[in-house]
């Protein structure tokens, strides 16, 4: 057999004809065709081929249980947001989804309505509240709201080795009116980890690593689609060039500043200036 050009591509595609699942055949055939078309389009050199192998090898080697460089790669190439869009078609009236990111941790602490999730993390206090609703505007009671965010220095707790326990992450359940509320810190814009292969790629591409300030949410309730999203800060200079393409206009909210000594809902009177943001999270019904 002497395979060249399109014959080579066809032979590799045909090699998956005996796939155990039809979906394996479909996905691998398309992957091979697109990979080959890509190499032809850019006239991939052997040096570039070995550079890519080295890049992917190092992407794996730098990954561990705290750092997932392949997720960062998918995020910065827009693949995560593309998949989010394919898996979560917009539902009229429901909150839009965005990228999950690599910093969610299972088993976060539970807080009461109005409780503190910062747990000593540096930053300006910020009351985050709203309601979990269905698309008819009705409250969803006992929805599970999981939340996580970076501190004032732009770090998630899992990036700080010296910490004894979780910071800026928690879960809570909504009350009978669908309310959720917690004290956190005001989010700041921060760079995604850029000291590895993904950072090299960003610099080589003349791109920056910054994400606009945001708070992560994952909301689940029986009978509704799980919502994975962020609330972004209005006015953030990086809203237009998020390194992972996660911003949607509908997810941008105003963070209001309040003077020290003014009493906030949920019985707290901070002795420092604080912020608040209110954002309703609307879940799509599962039957849709
Ligand atoms: C995040 O927002 O936590 C995140 C998302 C994608 C890549 C890196 C961080
Ligand atoms: Fe984040």
Coordinates of C-alpha atoms and ligand atoms in Angstrom, one line a residue:
X1 CA 0.0 0.0 0.0
X2 CA 1.3 3.4 -1.0
X3 CA -0.9 6.0 0.7
X4 CA -0.6 9.7 0.0
X5 CA -2.8 12.8 0.3
X6 CA -6.5 12.2 0.4
X7 CA -6.0 8.4 0.1
X8 CA -4.1 8.5 3.4
X9 CA -6.9 10.4 5.1
X10 CA -9.5 8.0 3.7
X11 CA -7.5 5.0 4.9
X12 CA -7.2 6.4 8.4
X13 CA -10.9 7.3 8.5
X14 CA -11.8 3.8 7.2
X15 CA -9.6 2.2 9.9
X16 CA -12.4 3.3 12.4
X17 CA -15.1 1.4 10.5
X18 CA -15.1 -1.4 13.1
X19 CA -15.6 1.0 16.0
X20 CA -17.5 -0.6 18.9
X21 CA -19.9 2.4 19.1
X22 CA -21.3 4.4 16.1
X23 CA -20.4 7.6 17.9
X24 CA -16.7 6.6 18.2
X25 CA -16.7 6.2 14.4
X26 CA -18.4 9.5 13.8
X27 CA -16.2 11.5 16.1
X28 CA -12.9 9.9 15.1
X29 CA -13.7 10.1 11.4
X30 CA -14.4 13.8 11.7
X31 CA -11.4 14.4 14.0
X32 CA -9.0 12.7 11.5
X33 CA -10.5 14.6 8.5
X34 CA -10.2 17.9 10.3
X35 CA -6.7 17.2 11.6
X36 CA -5.5 16.3 8.2
X37 CA -7.2 19.3 6.6
X38 CA -5.6 21.5 9.2
X39 CA -2.1 20.1 8.5
X40 CA -2.6 20.5 4.8
X41 CA -3.9 24.1 5.2
X42 CA -0.9 25.3 7.2
X43 CA 1.6 23.0 5.4
X44 CA 2.7 21.7 8.8
X45 CA 6.5 21.3 8.9
X46 CA 8.1 18.4 10.8
X47 CA 9.7 20.9 13.2
X48 CA 6.3 22.3 14.0
X49 CA 4.9 18.8 14.4
X50 CA 7.6 18.0 17.0
X51 CA 7.0 21.4 18.7
X52 CA 3.3 20.6 19.0
X53 CA 4.1 17.1 20.5
X54 CA 6.5 18.8 23.0
X55 CA 3.8 21.4 23.9
X56 CA 1.2 18.8 24.5
X57 CA 3.6 16.6 26.5
X58 CA 4.4 19.5 28.8
X59 CA 0.7 20.4 29.0
X60 CA 0.2 16.9 30.5
X61 CA 3.3 17.0 32.7
X62 CA 2.4 20.3 34.4
X63 CA -1.2 19.0 35.2
X64 CA -2.0 17.5 38.6
X65 CA -4.9 17.4 40.9
X66 CA -4.7 21.2 41.5
X67 CA -3.9 22.3 38.0
X68 CA -5.5 21.2 34.7
X69 CA -3.5 22.7 31.9
X70 CA -5.6 20.9 29.3
X71 CA -8.7 22.7 30.6
X72 CA -6.8 26.0 30.3
X73 CA -5.9 25.1 26.8
X74 CA -9.4 24.3 25.8
X75 CA -10.6 27.5 27.6
X76 CA -8.1 29.7 25.8
X77 CA -8.9 28.2 22.4
X78 CA -12.6 28.9 22.9
X79 CA -13.4 25.1 22.8
X80 CA -14.9 25.2 26.3
X81 CA -17.3 28.0 25.4
X82 CA -18.2 26.4 22.1
X83 CA -19.1 23.2 24.0
X84 CA -21.0 25.1 26.7
X85 CA -23.0 26.7 23.9
X86 CA -23.7 23.3 22.2
X87 CA -24.7 21.7 25.5
X88 CA -26.8 24.5 26.8
X89 CA -28.9 26.1 24.1
X90 CA -30.4 29.4 25.2
X91 CA -33.8 29.0 26.9
X92 CA -36.0 32.1 26.8
X93 CA -35.8 33.9 30.1
X94 CA -33.2 31.6 31.7
X95 CA -29.8 32.7 32.9
X96 CA -27.1 32.0 30.3
X97 CA -24.3 29.5 31.0
X98 CA -20.6 30.1 30.8
X99 CA -17.3 28.3 31.3
X100 CA -16.8 26.1 34.3
X101 CA -13.1 26.7 34.8
X102 CA -10.6 24.6 36.6
X103 CA -11.1 25.9 40.2
X104 CA -14.3 24.2 41.3
X105 CA -13.9 21.8 44.3
X106 CA -16.4 19.2 45.4
X107 CA -17.4 19.3 49.0
X108 CA -17.3 23.0 49.8
X109 CA -18.5 24.2 53.3
X110 CA -22.2 24.9 53.8
X111 CA -23.2 28.4 54.8
X112 CA -26.5 29.8 56.2
X113 CA -28.4 32.4 54.2
X114 CA -26.3 35.6 54.7
X115 CA -23.3 33.7 55.9
X116 CA -19.7 34.4 55.3
X117 CA -17.8 32.4 52.6
X118 CA -14.6 34.5 52.6
X119 CA -13.2 32.8 55.7
X120 CA -10.5 35.4 56.0
X121 CA -9.6 35.8 52.3
X122 CA -8.2 39.2 51.5
X123 CA -10.6 41.7 49.9
X124 CA -13.4 44.2 50.3
X125 CA -16.5 42.6 51.8
X126 CA -19.2 42.0 49.3
X127 CA -22.8 40.9 49.9
X128 CA -23.9 38.7 47.0
X129 CA -27.6 38.0 46.9
X130 CA -30.6 37.3 44.7
X131 CA -33.2 34.7 44.0
X132 CA -33.3 31.4 42.2
X133 CA -36.3 31.5 39.9
X134 CA -37.9 29.5 37.1
X135 CA -38.6 31.0 33.8
X136 CA -42.1 31.9 34.9
X137 CA -40.6 34.1 37.6
X138 CA -41.6 31.7 40.4
X139 CA -39.1 31.1 43.3
X140 CA -37.3 27.7 43.5
X141 CA -37.1 26.6 47.1
X142 CA -34.2 24.4 48.3
X143 CA -32.1 25.0 45.2
X144 CA -28.5 24.2 45.8
X145 CA -26.3 27.2 45.1
X146 CA -22.5 26.5 44.9
X147 CA -20.2 29.4 44.5
X148 CA -16.5 30.1 44.3
X149 CA -14.3 33.1 43.5
X150 CA -10.7 34.4 43.6
X151 CA -9.5 36.7 46.4
X152 CA -8.4 40.3 46.1
X153 CA -4.9 39.1 44.9
X154 CA -6.5 37.1 42.1
X155 CA -6.0 33.7 43.7
X156 CA -8.4 30.8 44.4
X157 CA -7.9 29.0 47.7
X158 CA -6.6 25.9 45.8
X159 CA -3.8 28.0 44.4
X160 CA -2.6 29.0 47.9
X161 CA -0.6 26.2 49.5
X162 CA -0.3 27.7 52.9
X163 CA -4.1 27.7 53.6
X164 CA -5.6 25.5 56.3
X165 CA -9.2 25.4 54.9
X166 CA -11.4 26.6 52.1
X167 CA -11.8 30.3 51.3
X168 CA -14.3 32.0 49.0
X169 CA -16.1 28.8 48.2
X170 CA -19.3 27.4 49.8
X171 CA -22.7 26.0 49.1
X172 CA -26.1 27.0 50.4
X173 CA -29.8 26.3 49.8
X174 CA -32.4 28.8 48.9
X175 CA -35.3 29.7 51.2
X176 CA -39.0 29.5 50.5
X177 CA -38.8 32.7 48.4
X178 CA -35.9 31.4 46.4
X179 CA -33.4 33.7 48.2
X180 CA -29.7 33.1 48.3
X181 CA -27.2 35.5 50.0
X182 CA -23.7 35.3 51.2
X183 CA -20.8 37.6 52.2
X184 CA -17.8 37.1 50.0
X185 CA -15.1 39.5 48.8
X186 CA -15.5 41.9 45.8
X187 CA -14.1 40.0 42.9
X188 CA -11.1 41.4 40.9
X189 CA -9.8 40.8 37.4
X190 CA -7.1 38.2 37.5
X191 CA -4.8 36.3 35.2
X192 CA -5.3 32.7 34.5
X193 CA -2.2 30.6 35.3
X194 CA 0.2 31.6 32.6
X195 CA 3.5 30.1 33.9
X196 CA 3.1 26.9 31.7
X197 CA 2.6 26.0 28.1
X198 CA -0.7 27.9 27.8
X199 CA 1.0 31.1 29.0
X200 CA 3.7 30.5 26.3
X201 CA 0.9 30.2 23.7
X202 CA -0.8 33.3 24.9
X203 CA 2.4 35.4 24.7
X204 CA 3.4 33.9 21.3
X205 CA -0.1 34.9 20.1
X206 CA 0.2 38.5 21.5
X207 CA -2.6 37.7 23.9
X208 CA -3.1 38.5 27.5
X209 CA -4.1 36.1 30.4
X210 CA -6.7 38.3 32.2
X211 CA -10.2 37.4 33.1
X212 CA -12.7 40.2 34.1
X213 CA -13.8 40.1 37.8
X214 CA -16.5 37.5 38.4
X215 CA -18.1 35.1 40.8
X216 CA -18.8 31.5 39.8
X217 CA -22.1 29.8 40.4
X218 CA -23.4 26.3 39.9
X219 CA -27.1 25.9 40.7
X220 CA -29.0 22.7 40.8
X221 CA -32.7 21.9 41.6
X222 CA -34.8 18.8 40.8
X223 CA -36.7 19.2 37.6
X224 CA -34.3 21.9 36.2
X225 CA -31.2 22.0 34.1
X226 CA -28.1 22.5 36.1
X227 CA -26.8 26.1 35.6
X228 CA -23.1 26.8 35.5
X229 CA -22.4 30.5 35.2
X230 CA -20.6 33.6 36.4
X231 CA -21.7 37.1 37.5
X232 CA -19.3 39.6 36.0
X233 CA -18.6 43.1 37.4
X234 CA -20.0 45.9 35.2
X235 CA -17.2 48.3 34.1
X236 CA -14.4 45.8 34.3
X237 CA -11.8 46.8 31.7
X238 CA -11.4 43.1 30.6
X239 CA -15.1 42.4 29.8
X240 CA -14.2 42.8 26.1
X241 CA -11.1 40.6 26.1
X242 CA -11.6 37.8 28.5
X243 CA -8.8 35.2 28.0
X244 CA -11.3 32.4 27.9
X245 CA -14.1 34.1 26.0
X246 CA -16.7 33.6 28.8
X247 CA -18.4 37.0 29.0
X248 CA -22.1 37.3 28.0
X249 CA -23.7 40.7 28.4
X250 CA -26.6 39.2 30.3
X251 CA -24.2 38.1 33.0
X252 CA -22.8 41.5 33.8
X253 CA -24.1 43.2 37.0
X254 CA -23.5 46.4 39.0
X255 CA -21.5 46.1 42.2
X256 CA -22.6 49.0 44.4
X257 CA -20.3 50.6 47.0
X258 CA -21.6 51.4 50.5
X259 CA -19.9 53.5 53.2
X260 CA -18.5 51.9 56.4
X261 CA -21.1 51.7 59.1
X262 CA -24.1 51.3 56.9
X263 CA -26.2 48.4 57.9
X264 CA -26.6 45.7 55.3
X265 CA -29.3 43.1 54.9
X266 CA -28.8 39.9 57.0
X267 CA -27.8 41.9 60.1
X268 CA -24.3 43.0 59.4
X269 CA -22.8 46.5 59.8
X270 CA -19.3 46.4 58.3
X271 CA -16.9 48.9 59.8
X272 CA -15.2 49.2 56.4
X273 CA -16.7 50.2 53.1
X274 CA -18.4 47.3 51.4
X275 CA -20.0 46.3 48.1
X276 CA -23.2 44.5 47.2
X277 CA -24.5 42.9 44.1
X278 CA -27.9 41.4 43.4
X279 CA -28.4 38.9 40.6
X280 CA -31.3 36.5 40.1
X281 CA -30.4 33.1 38.7
X282 CA -33.1 31.7 36.5
X283 CA -33.2 27.9 35.8
X284 CA -34.6 26.3 32.7
X285 CA -37.2 23.6 33.2
X286 CA -35.9 20.1 32.3
X287 CA -38.8 19.2 30.0
X288 CA -37.8 22.0 27.6
Ligands
LIG1 C1 -12.0 30.7 36.1 O1 -12.8 31.6 35.9 O2 -11.9 30.3 37.3 C2 -11.2 30.2 35.0 C3 -11.8 29.8 33.8 C4 -11.1 29.3 32.8 C5 -9.7 29.2 32.9 C6 -9.1 29.6 34.1 C7 -9.8 30.1 35.1
LIG2 FE1 -12.8 32.3 37.9

